[in-house]
mmCIF file with all atom_site columns, C-alpha atoms in Angstrom:
data_model
loop_
_atom_site.group_PDB
_atom_site.id
_atom_site.type_symbol
_atom_site.label_atom_id
_atom_site.label_alt_id
_atom_site.label_comp_id
_atom_site.label_asym_id
_atom_site.label_entity_id
_atom_site.label_seq_id
_atom_site.pdbx_PDB_ins_code
_atom_site.Cartn_x
_atom_site.Cartn_y
_atom_site.Cartn_z
_atom_site.occupancy
_atom_site.B_iso_or_equiv
_atom_site.pdbx_formal_charge
_atom_site.auth_seq_id
_atom_site.auth_comp_id
_atom_site.auth_asym_id
_atom_site.auth_atom_id
_atom_site.pdbx_PDB_model_num
ATOM 1   C CA . MET U 1 1   ? 85.236  39.005 86.549  1.00 0.00 ? 89  MET U CA 1
ATOM 2   C CA . ILE U 1 2   ? 82.444  36.940 85.364  1.00 0.00 ? 90  ILE U CA 1
ATOM 3   C CA . ARG U 1 3   ? 85.133  33.828 85.759  1.00 0.00 ? 91  ARG U CA 1
ATOM 4   C CA . LEU U 1 4   ? 87.180  35.706 88.823  1.00 0.00 ? 92  LEU U CA 1
ATOM 5   C CA . PHE U 1 5   ? 83.235  34.032 89.744  1.00 0.00 ? 93  PHE U CA 1
ATOM 6   C CA . PHE U 1 6   ? 83.285  30.648 88.350  1.00 0.00 ? 94  PHE U CA 1
ATOM 7   C CA . CYS U 1 7   ? 86.630  30.108 89.636  1.00 0.00 ? 95  CYS U CA 1
ATOM 8   C CA . LEU U 1 8   ? 85.852  30.422 93.439  1.00 0.00 ? 96  LEU U CA 1
ATOM 9   C CA . ILE U 1 9   ? 82.214  28.574 92.640  1.00 0.00 ? 97  ILE U CA 1
ATOM 10  C CA . ALA U 1 10  ? 84.277  25.283 91.300  1.00 0.00 ? 98  ALA U CA 1
ATOM 11  C CA . LEU U 1 11  ? 86.326  25.015 93.785  1.00 0.00 ? 99  LEU U CA 1
ATOM 12  C CA . GLY U 1 12  ? 83.758  22.744 95.673  1.00 0.00 ? 100 GLY U CA 1
ATOM 13  C CA . ILE U 1 13  ? 84.748  19.531 93.935  1.00 0.00 ? 101 ILE U CA 1
ATOM 14  C CA . SER U 1 14  ? 86.302  16.340 94.871  1.00 0.00 ? 102 SER U CA 1
ATOM 15  C CA . CYS U 1 15  ? 85.647  12.789 95.743  1.00 0.00 ? 103 CYS U CA 1
ATOM 16  C CA . SER U 1 16  ? 85.241  9.647  96.990  1.00 0.00 ? 104 SER U CA 1
ATOM 17  C CA . ALA U 1 17  ? 85.217  6.156  96.581  1.00 0.00 ? 105 ALA U CA 1
ATOM 18  C CA . GLY U 1 18  ? 81.593  6.664  95.864  1.00 0.00 ? 106 GLY U CA 1
ATOM 19  C CA . ALA U 1 19  ? 81.885  9.464  93.422  1.00 0.00 ? 107 ALA U CA 1
ATOM 20  C CA . VAL U 1 20  ? 80.859  9.499  89.695  1.00 0.00 ? 108 VAL U CA 1
ATOM 21  C CA . LEU U 1 21  ? 84.708  8.838  87.656  1.00 0.00 ? 109 LEU U CA 1
ATOM 22  C CA . ASP U 1 22  ? 85.064  8.892  83.864  1.00 0.00 ? 110 ASP U CA 1
ATOM 23  C CA . ARG U 1 23  ? 85.091  5.168  83.000  1.00 0.00 ? 111 ARG U CA 1
ATOM 24  C CA . LYS U 1 24  ? 89.330  6.127  81.827  1.00 0.00 ? 112 LYS U CA 1
ATOM 25  C CA . ILE U 1 25  ? 90.720  6.385  85.083  1.00 0.00 ? 113 ILE U CA 1
ATOM 26  C CA . ASP U 1 26  ? 88.250  4.867  87.463  1.00 0.00 ? 114 ASP U CA 1
ATOM 27  C CA . THR U 1 27  ? 91.386  2.434  89.204  1.00 0.00 ? 115 THR U CA 1
ATOM 28  C CA . ALA U 1 28  ? 91.464  1.452  92.445  1.00 0.00 ? 116 ALA U CA 1
ATOM 29  C CA . GLU U 1 29  ? 94.436  3.233  92.364  1.00 0.00 ? 117 GLU U CA 1
ATOM 30  C CA . ASN U 1 30  ? 92.638  7.084  91.220  1.00 0.00 ? 118 ASN U CA 1
ATOM 31  C CA . ARG U 1 31  ? 89.637  5.704  94.261  1.00 0.00 ? 119 ARG U CA 1
ATOM 32  C CA . LYS U 1 32  ? 92.462  5.521  96.905  1.00 0.00 ? 120 LYS U CA 1
ATOM 33  C CA . ILE U 1 33  ? 93.564  8.867  96.043  1.00 0.00 ? 121 ILE U CA 1
ATOM 34  C CA . LEU U 1 34  ? 90.519  10.681 96.448  1.00 0.00 ? 122 LEU U CA 1
ATOM 35  C CA . GLN U 1 35  ? 89.283  8.747  99.224  1.00 0.00 ? 123 GLN U CA 1
ATOM 36  C CA . GLN U 1 36  ? 92.377  10.102 100.807 1.00 0.00 ? 124 GLN U CA 1
ATOM 37  C CA . VAL U 1 37  ? 91.476  13.532 99.966  1.00 0.00 ? 125 VAL U CA 1
ATOM 38  C CA . GLU U 1 38  ? 88.053  14.229 101.268 1.00 0.00 ? 126 GLU U CA 1
ATOM 39  C CA . GLN U 1 39  ? 88.962  12.282 105.355 1.00 0.00 ? 127 GLN U CA 1
ATOM 40  C CA . ALA U 1 40  ? 91.236  15.154 104.885 1.00 0.00 ? 128 ALA U CA 1
ATOM 41  C CA . TYR U 1 41  ? 89.480  18.144 104.322 1.00 0.00 ? 129 TYR U CA 1
ATOM 42  C CA . ASN U 1 42  ? 86.716  16.583 106.426 1.00 0.00 ? 130 ASN U CA 1
ATOM 43  C CA . LYS U 1 43  ? 89.256  17.216 109.440 1.00 0.00 ? 131 LYS U CA 1
ATOM 44  C CA . ILE U 1 44  ? 88.773  21.317 108.415 1.00 0.00 ? 132 ILE U CA 1
ATOM 45  C CA . LYS U 1 45  ? 86.575  23.028 109.704 1.00 0.00 ? 133 LYS U CA 1
ATOM 46  C CA . THR U 1 46  ? 87.902  26.752 109.783 1.00 0.00 ? 134 THR U CA 1
ATOM 47  C CA . LEU U 1 47  ? 90.295  28.227 107.587 1.00 0.00 ? 135 LEU U CA 1
ATOM 48  C CA . GLU U 1 48  ? 92.479  30.821 106.939 1.00 0.00 ? 136 GLU U CA 1
ATOM 49  C CA . ALA U 1 49  ? 95.331  31.144 104.175 1.00 0.00 ? 137 ALA U CA 1
ATOM 50  C CA . LYS U 1 50  ? 96.466  34.310 101.389 1.00 0.00 ? 138 LYS U CA 1
ATOM 51  C CA . PHE U 1 51  ? 96.541  33.730 97.519  1.00 0.00 ? 139 PHE U CA 1
ATOM 52  C CA . ALA U 1 52  ? 97.298  34.381 94.855  1.00 0.00 ? 140 ALA U CA 1
ATOM 53  C CA . GLN U 1 53  ? 94.813  34.812 91.424  1.00 0.00 ? 141 GLN U CA 1
ATOM 54  C CA . PHE U 1 54  ? 95.893  34.858 87.820  1.00 0.00 ? 142 PHE U CA 1
ATOM 55  C CA . ASN U 1 55  ? 94.436  34.606 84.460  1.00 0.00 ? 143 ASN U CA 1
ATOM 56  C CA . SER U 1 56  ? 96.400  33.358 81.410  1.00 0.00 ? 144 SER U CA 1
ATOM 57  C CA . LYS U 1 57  ? 94.536  35.738 79.610  1.00 0.00 ? 145 LYS U CA 1
ATOM 58  C CA . SER U 1 58  ? 95.496  38.338 81.069  1.00 0.00 ? 146 SER U CA 1
ATOM 59  C CA . GLU U 1 59  ? 99.169  36.749 83.788  1.00 0.00 ? 147 GLU U CA 1
ATOM 60  C CA . ASP U 1 60  ? 99.778  40.181 84.395  1.00 0.00 ? 148 ASP U CA 1
ATOM 61  C CA . ASP U 1 61  ? 96.808  41.246 86.246  1.00 0.00 ? 149 ASP U CA 1
ATOM 62  C CA . LEU U 1 62  ? 97.566  39.256 90.248  1.00 0.00 ? 150 LEU U CA 1
ATOM 63  C CA . GLN U 1 63  ? 94.579  40.076 92.562  1.00 0.00 ? 151 GLN U CA 1
ATOM 64  C CA . THR U 1 64  ? 96.241  39.157 96.059  1.00 0.00 ? 152 THR U CA 1
ATOM 65  C CA . GLY U 1 65  ? 93.818  38.421 99.280  1.00 0.00 ? 153 GLY U CA 1
ATOM 66  C CA . VAL U 1 66  ? 93.554  35.733 102.320 1.00 0.00 ? 154 VAL U CA 1
ATOM 67  C CA . LEU U 1 67  ? 90.809  33.655 102.209 1.00 0.00 ? 155 LEU U CA 1
ATOM 68  C CA . TYR U 1 68  ? 88.419  32.406 105.206 1.00 0.00 ? 156 TYR U CA 1
ATOM 69  C CA . LEU U 1 69  ? 86.678  29.318 105.339 1.00 0.00 ? 157 LEU U CA 1
ATOM 70  C CA . SER U 1 70  ? 84.171  27.792 108.375 1.00 0.00 ? 158 SER U CA 1
ATOM 71  C CA . ARG U 1 71  ? 82.115  24.576 108.135 1.00 0.00 ? 159 ARG U CA 1
ATOM 72  C CA . PRO U 1 72  ? 78.881  24.389 107.183 1.00 0.00 ? 160 PRO U CA 1
ATOM 73  C CA . GLY U 1 73  ? 78.175  27.583 105.006 1.00 0.00 ? 161 GLY U CA 1
ATOM 74  C CA . GLN U 1 74  ? 80.604  30.182 105.237 1.00 0.00 ? 162 GLN U CA 1
ATOM 75  C CA . MET U 1 75  ? 83.444  32.265 103.068 1.00 0.00 ? 163 MET U CA 1
ATOM 76  C CA . ARG U 1 76  ? 85.126  35.087 101.981 1.00 0.00 ? 164 ARG U CA 1
ATOM 77  C CA . LEU U 1 77  ? 88.013  35.672 99.837  1.00 0.00 ? 165 LEU U CA 1
ATOM 78  C CA . VAL U 1 78  ? 89.491  39.256 101.117 1.00 0.00 ? 166 VAL U CA 1
ATOM 79  C CA . TYR U 1 79  ? 91.264  40.822 98.782  1.00 0.00 ? 167 TYR U CA 1
ATOM 80  C CA . GLU U 1 80  ? 93.900  43.355 98.956  1.00 0.00 ? 168 GLU U CA 1
ATOM 81  C CA . LYS U 1 81  ? 93.559  47.134 98.900  1.00 0.00 ? 169 LYS U CA 1
ATOM 82  C CA . GLY U 1 82  ? 92.962  48.404 95.826  1.00 0.00 ? 170 GLY U CA 1
ATOM 83  C CA . SER U 1 83  ? 90.723  45.364 94.374  1.00 0.00 ? 171 SER U CA 1
ATOM 84  C CA . PRO U 1 84  ? 86.781  46.316 93.888  1.00 0.00 ? 172 PRO U CA 1
ATOM 85  C CA . LEU U 1 85  ? 86.487  42.758 94.239  1.00 0.00 ? 173 LEU U CA 1
ATOM 86  C CA . GLU U 1 86  ? 84.758  41.125 97.186  1.00 0.00 ? 174 GLU U CA 1
ATOM 87  C CA . PHE U 1 87  ? 83.673  37.074 98.194  1.00 0.00 ? 175 PHE U CA 1
ATOM 88  C CA . TYR U 1 88  ? 81.309  36.075 99.964  1.00 0.00 ? 176 TYR U CA 1
ATOM 89  C CA . ALA U 1 89  ? 79.543  32.727 100.581 1.00 0.00 ? 177 ALA U CA 1
ATOM 90  C CA . SER U 1 90  ? 76.966  33.328 103.611 1.00 0.00 ? 178 SER U CA 1
ATOM 91  C CA . ASP U 1 91  ? 73.719  32.547 104.874 1.00 0.00 ? 179 ASP U CA 1
ATOM 92  C CA . GLY U 1 92  ? 73.032  30.456 101.773 1.00 0.00 ? 180 GLY U CA 1
ATOM 93  C CA . PHE U 1 93  ? 73.497  32.580 98.842  1.00 0.00 ? 181 PHE U CA 1
ATOM 94  C CA . LEU U 1 94  ? 77.471  33.457 97.170  1.00 0.00 ? 182 LEU U CA 1
ATOM 95  C CA . ILE U 1 95  ? 77.588  36.956 97.092  1.00 0.00 ? 183 ILE U CA 1
ATOM 96  C CA . TYR U 1 96  ? 79.329  38.775 94.214  1.00 0.00 ? 184 TYR U CA 1
ATOM 97  C CA . HIS U 1 97  ? 80.659  42.338 95.049  1.00 0.00 ? 185 HIS U CA 1
ATOM 98  C CA . ASP U 1 98  ? 82.190  44.757 92.271  1.00 0.00 ? 186 ASP U CA 1
ATOM 99  C CA . LYS U 1 99  ? 83.131  48.290 93.627  1.00 0.00 ? 187 LYS U CA 1
ATOM 100 C CA . GLU U 1 100 ? 83.657  49.398 90.233  1.00 0.00 ? 188 GLU U CA 1
ATOM 101 C CA . ALA U 1 101 ? 80.574  48.087 88.517  1.00 0.00 ? 189 ALA U CA 1
ATOM 102 C CA . LYS U 1 102 ? 78.311  48.657 91.715  1.00 0.00 ? 190 LYS U CA 1
ATOM 103 C CA . GLU U 1 103 ? 76.762  45.518 91.190  1.00 0.00 ? 191 GLU U CA 1
ATOM 104 C CA . VAL U 1 104 ? 76.162  42.907 93.557  1.00 0.00 ? 192 VAL U CA 1
ATOM 105 C CA . SER U 1 105 ? 75.134  39.529 92.246  1.00 0.00 ? 193 SER U CA 1
ATOM 106 C CA . TYR U 1 106 ? 73.209  36.732 94.607  1.00 0.00 ? 194 TYR U CA 1
ATOM 107 C CA . PHE U 1 107 ? 74.066  32.747 93.345  1.00 0.00 ? 195 PHE U CA 1
ATOM 108 C CA . GLU U 1 108 ? 71.748  29.975 95.927  1.00 0.00 ? 196 GLU U CA 1
ATOM 109 C CA . LEU U 1 109 ? 74.060  28.411 97.446  1.00 0.00 ? 197 LEU U CA 1
ATOM 110 C CA . ASN U 1 110 ? 73.234  24.496 96.353  1.00 0.00 ? 198 ASN U CA 1
ATOM 111 C CA . GLN U 1 111 ? 73.451  25.347 92.716  1.00 0.00 ? 199 GLN U CA 1
ATOM 112 C CA . THR U 1 112 ? 76.659  25.128 93.011  1.00 0.00 ? 200 THR U CA 1
ATOM 113 C CA . PRO U 1 113 ? 79.770  23.603 93.637  1.00 0.00 ? 201 PRO U CA 1
ATOM 114 C CA . VAL U 1 114 ? 81.077  25.247 96.749  1.00 0.00 ? 202 VAL U CA 1
ATOM 115 C CA . GLU U 1 115 ? 78.061  24.311 98.085  1.00 0.00 ? 203 GLU U CA 1
ATOM 116 C CA . MET U 1 116 ? 80.140  20.887 98.529  1.00 0.00 ? 204 MET U CA 1
ATOM 117 C CA . ILE U 1 117 ? 82.890  22.425 100.679 1.00 0.00 ? 205 ILE U CA 1
ATOM 118 C CA . LEU U 1 118 ? 81.279  23.959 102.905 1.00 0.00 ? 206 LEU U CA 1
ATOM 119 C CA . ARG U 1 119 ? 78.787  21.038 104.238 1.00 0.00 ? 207 ARG U CA 1
ATOM 120 C CA . LYS U 1 120 ? 79.936  20.169 107.327 1.00 0.00 ? 208 LYS U CA 1
ATOM 121 C CA . LYS U 1 121 ? 81.211  16.625 105.960 1.00 0.00 ? 209 LYS U CA 1
ATOM 122 C CA . LEU U 1 122 ? 82.329  16.184 102.842 1.00 0.00 ? 210 LEU U CA 1
ATOM 123 C CA . LYS U 1 123 ? 80.826  13.736 100.527 1.00 0.00 ? 211 LYS U CA 1
ATOM 124 C CA . PHE U 1 124 ? 81.025  12.454 97.123  1.00 0.00 ? 212 PHE U CA 1
ATOM 125 C CA . ASP U 1 125 ? 79.461  9.864  96.608  1.00 0.00 ? 213 ASP U CA 1
ATOM 126 C CA . ASP U 1 126 ? 77.301  12.362 95.267  1.00 0.00 ? 214 ASP U CA 1
ATOM 127 C CA . PRO U 1 127 ? 75.974  11.962 91.403  1.00 0.00 ? 215 PRO U CA 1
ATOM 128 C CA . ARG U 1 128 ? 75.958  15.191 90.419  1.00 0.00 ? 216 ARG U CA 1
ATOM 129 C CA . PHE U 1 129 ? 79.799  15.702 90.067  1.00 0.00 ? 217 PHE U CA 1
ATOM 130 C CA . VAL U 1 130 ? 81.811  14.098 87.267  1.00 0.00 ? 218 VAL U CA 1
ATOM 131 C CA . VAL U 1 131 ? 85.697  13.217 87.922  1.00 0.00 ? 219 VAL U CA 1
ATOM 132 C CA . THR U 1 132 ? 87.754  13.502 84.476  1.00 0.00 ? 220 THR U CA 1
ATOM 133 C CA . ASP U 1 133 ? 91.306  13.510 85.765  1.00 0.00 ? 221 ASP U CA 1
ATOM 134 C CA . VAL U 1 134 ? 93.791  11.998 88.237  1.00 0.00 ? 222 VAL U CA 1
ATOM 135 C CA . GLN U 1 135 ? 97.387  12.553 88.442  1.00 0.00 ? 223 GLN U CA 1
ATOM 136 C CA . ASP U 1 136 ? 99.938  11.033 91.042  1.00 0.00 ? 224 ASP U CA 1
ATOM 137 C CA . VAL U 1 137 ? 102.873 13.362 90.219  1.00 0.00 ? 225 VAL U CA 1
ATOM 138 C CA . LEU U 1 138 ? 106.720 14.199 92.539  1.00 0.00 ? 226 LEU U CA 1
ATOM 139 C CA . ASP U 1 139 ? 104.710 15.735 95.730  1.00 0.00 ? 227 ASP U CA 1
ATOM 140 C CA . GLU U 1 140 ? 101.458 16.257 94.108  1.00 0.00 ? 228 GLU U CA 1
ATOM 141 C CA . TYR U 1 141 ? 98.232  14.418 93.828  1.00 0.00 ? 229 TYR U CA 1
ATOM 142 C CA . TYR U 1 142 ? 95.290  16.297 90.659  1.00 0.00 ? 230 TYR U CA 1
ATOM 143 C CA . VAL U 1 143 ? 92.494  16.571 91.038  1.00 0.00 ? 231 VAL U CA 1
ATOM 144 C CA . THR U 1 144 ? 90.055  17.550 87.310  1.00 0.00 ? 232 THR U CA 1
ATOM 145 C CA . ALA U 1 145 ? 87.031  17.500 87.169  1.00 0.00 ? 233 ALA U CA 1
ATOM 146 C CA . HIS U 1 146 ? 83.313  19.043 86.309  1.00 0.00 ? 234 HIS U CA 1
ATOM 147 C CA . LYS U 1 147 ? 79.402  19.028 87.563  1.00 0.00 ? 235 LYS U CA 1
ATOM 148 C CA . LYS U 1 148 ? 77.470  17.375 85.424  1.00 0.00 ? 236 LYS U CA 1
ATOM 149 C CA . ASP U 1 149 ? 75.526  18.825 82.806  1.00 0.00 ? 237 ASP U CA 1
ATOM 150 C CA . ALA U 1 150 ? 77.145  21.848 83.766  1.00 0.00 ? 238 ALA U CA 1
ATOM 151 C CA . LYS U 1 151 ? 80.392  21.898 81.443  1.00 0.00 ? 239 LYS U CA 1
ATOM 152 C CA . GLU U 1 152 ? 79.484  25.598 80.857  1.00 0.00 ? 240 GLU U CA 1
ATOM 153 C CA . LEU U 1 153 ? 81.022  26.143 84.191  1.00 0.00 ? 241 LEU U CA 1
ATOM 154 C CA . GLY U 1 154 ? 84.699  24.575 83.519  1.00 0.00 ? 242 GLY U CA 1
ATOM 155 C CA . SER U 1 155 ? 86.614  22.197 84.728  1.00 0.00 ? 243 SER U CA 1
ATOM 156 C CA . LEU U 1 156 ? 88.017  22.189 87.896  1.00 0.00 ? 244 LEU U CA 1
ATOM 157 C CA . THR U 1 157 ? 91.622  20.574 89.111  1.00 0.00 ? 245 THR U CA 1
ATOM 158 C CA . LEU U 1 158 ? 92.739  20.981 92.254  1.00 0.00 ? 246 LEU U CA 1
ATOM 159 C CA . VAL U 1 159 ? 95.715  20.793 93.864  1.00 0.00 ? 247 VAL U CA 1
ATOM 160 C CA . ILE U 1 160 ? 96.423  18.804 97.172  1.00 0.00 ? 248 ILE U CA 1
ATOM 161 C CA . ASP U 1 161 ? 99.851  18.143 99.059  1.00 0.00 ? 249 ASP U CA 1
ATOM 162 C CA . LYS U 1 162 ? 101.248 14.764 99.179  1.00 0.00 ? 250 LYS U CA 1
ATOM 163 C CA . GLU U 1 163 ? 102.714 14.882 102.640 1.00 0.00 ? 251 GLU U CA 1
ATOM 164 C CA . THR U 1 164 ? 99.934  17.480 104.397 1.00 0.00 ? 252 THR U CA 1
ATOM 165 C CA . MET U 1 165 ? 97.151  16.204 102.587 1.00 0.00 ? 253 MET U CA 1
ATOM 166 C CA . GLN U 1 166 ? 96.142  20.585 102.466 1.00 0.00 ? 254 GLN U CA 1
ATOM 167 C CA . LEU U 1 167 ? 94.343  22.302 99.503  1.00 0.00 ? 255 LEU U CA 1
ATOM 168 C CA . LYS U 1 168 ? 97.900  24.120 98.051  1.00 0.00 ? 256 LYS U CA 1
ATOM 169 C CA . GLN U 1 169 ? 96.043  25.347 94.504  1.00 0.00 ? 257 GLN U CA 1
ATOM 170 C CA . TRP U 1 170 ? 93.434  25.186 92.110  1.00 0.00 ? 258 TRP U CA 1
ATOM 171 C CA . ASP U 1 171 ? 93.195  25.710 88.513  1.00 0.00 ? 259 ASP U CA 1
ATOM 172 C CA . VAL U 1 172 ? 90.143  26.302 86.869  1.00 0.00 ? 260 VAL U CA 1
ATOM 173 C CA . LEU U 1 173 ? 90.100  26.065 82.788  1.00 0.00 ? 261 LEU U CA 1
ATOM 174 C CA . ASP U 1 174 ? 86.490  27.988 80.698  1.00 0.00 ? 262 ASP U CA 1
ATOM 175 C CA . ILE U 1 175 ? 84.609  27.130 78.336  1.00 0.00 ? 263 ILE U CA 1
ATOM 176 C CA . GLN U 1 176 ? 86.534  30.367 76.677  1.00 0.00 ? 264 GLN U CA 1
ATOM 177 C CA . GLY U 1 177 ? 89.732  27.494 77.126  1.00 0.00 ? 265 GLY U CA 1
ATOM 178 C CA . ILE U 1 178 ? 90.773  30.960 79.486  1.00 0.00 ? 266 ILE U CA 1
ATOM 179 C CA . LYS U 1 179 ? 92.689  29.113 82.567  1.00 0.00 ? 267 LYS U CA 1
ATOM 180 C CA . SER U 1 180 ? 92.387  30.953 86.000  1.00 0.00 ? 268 SER U CA 1
ATOM 181 C CA . THR U 1 181 ? 94.365  30.158 88.790  1.00 0.00 ? 269 THR U CA 1
ATOM 182 C CA . VAL U 1 182 ? 94.598  30.421 92.227  1.00 0.00 ? 270 VAL U CA 1
ATOM 183 C CA . SER U 1 183 ? 96.923  29.201 94.854  1.00 0.00 ? 271 SER U CA 1
ATOM 184 C CA . LEU U 1 184 ? 97.301  29.106 98.414  1.00 0.00 ? 272 LEU U CA 1
ATOM 185 C CA . PHE U 1 185 ? 100.174 29.569 100.702 1.00 0.00 ? 273 PHE U CA 1
ATOM 186 C CA . ASP U 1 186 ? 100.309 30.132 104.572 1.00 0.00 ? 274 ASP U CA 1
ATOM 187 C CA . THR U 1 187 ? 97.610  28.019 105.076 1.00 0.00 ? 275 THR U CA 1
ATOM 188 C CA . LYS U 1 188 ? 96.192  27.993 108.956 1.00 0.00 ? 276 LYS U CA 1
ATOM 189 C CA . VAL U 1 189 ? 93.630  25.213 109.843 1.00 0.00 ? 277 VAL U CA 1
ATOM 190 C CA . ASN U 1 190 ? 90.983  24.631 112.680 1.00 0.00 ? 278 ASN U CA 1
ATOM 191 C CA . ILE U 1 191 ? 92.072  27.999 114.351 1.00 0.00 ? 279 ILE U CA 1
ATOM 192 C CA . PRO U 1 192 ? 89.444  30.812 114.912 1.00 0.00 ? 280 PRO U CA 1
ATOM 193 C CA . VAL U 1 193 ? 87.742  32.571 112.513 1.00 0.00 ? 281 VAL U CA 1
ATOM 194 C CA . ASP U 1 194 ? 85.146  35.850 113.608 1.00 0.00 ? 282 ASP U CA 1
ATOM 195 C CA . LYS U 1 195 ? 81.457  35.209 112.507 1.00 0.00 ? 283 LYS U CA 1
ATOM 196 C CA . ASN U 1 196 ? 81.252  39.207 111.209 1.00 0.00 ? 284 ASN U CA 1
ATOM 197 C CA . VAL U 1 197 ? 84.463  38.213 108.370 1.00 0.00 ? 285 VAL U CA 1
ATOM 198 C CA . PHE U 1 198 ? 80.822  36.947 106.906 1.00 0.00 ? 286 PHE U CA 1
ATOM 199 C CA . LEU U 1 199 ? 78.305  39.441 107.412 1.00 0.00 ? 287 LEU U CA 1
ATOM 200 C CA . PHE U 1 200 ? 77.760  41.092 103.696 1.00 0.00 ? 288 PHE U CA 1
ATOM 201 C CA . GLN U 1 201 ? 75.416  44.561 103.566 1.00 0.00 ? 289 GLN U CA 1
ATOM 202 C CA . ASN U 1 202 ? 74.014  44.883 100.565 1.00 0.00 ? 290 ASN U CA 1
ATOM 203 C CA . PRO U 1 203 ? 75.974  49.270 100.316 1.00 0.00 ? 291 PRO U CA 1
ATOM 204 C CA . TYR U 1 204 ? 73.221  49.743 96.887  1.00 0.00 ? 292 TYR U CA 1
ATOM 205 C CA . GLN U 1 205 ? 69.859  48.486 98.616  1.00 0.00 ? 293 GLN U CA 1
ATOM 206 C CA . LYS U 1 206 ? 67.671  51.433 100.340 1.00 0.00 ? 294 LYS U CA 1
ATOM 207 C CA . VAL U 1 207 ? 66.809  50.574 103.988 1.00 0.00 ? 295 VAL U CA 1
ATOM 208 C CA . LYS U 1 208 ? 63.417  50.405 104.793 1.00 0.00 ? 296 LYS U CA 1
#
């Protein structure tokens, strides 16, 4: 389950023309691709999509649900009935709730990569991120990156549809070599999203 959390926070890695690239891939063509990805993403104010998530260690453990995103600062993954997981980004925190273990974990949003994609405007001239691979394969762009000096979070590969410039999938390779994949489909952009979707109340917190 912790791997799932790292998979989610790693979502926030993309790039722009001023971004930090590994020297081996620092070319004009790659920077152009990364700039296109950033420009397309900055048109997104809200996003709703169905998702399917699994990892290479246990491919039978498929999780599905709906992703909601509202910029700036809000995101939630709503898992289908039967899953004990909840994940929120709200009020400056990432919140991970495991209902089965009865545990809630809070992480400061600005200390995680996901903060980058939840800003009002995405700018990846931030030296805290390093892009390590860019590929143009058939009808998709692949962008791999990690947070500088934080390889313990693993590396992320974003998969972008070249025609629509929409995010289709992300893969996270963690420090143990386990790859987690989240695929998005039926994506809807810039539609109204109820603010109550992002509200989280800790069920284990005592009311004073």
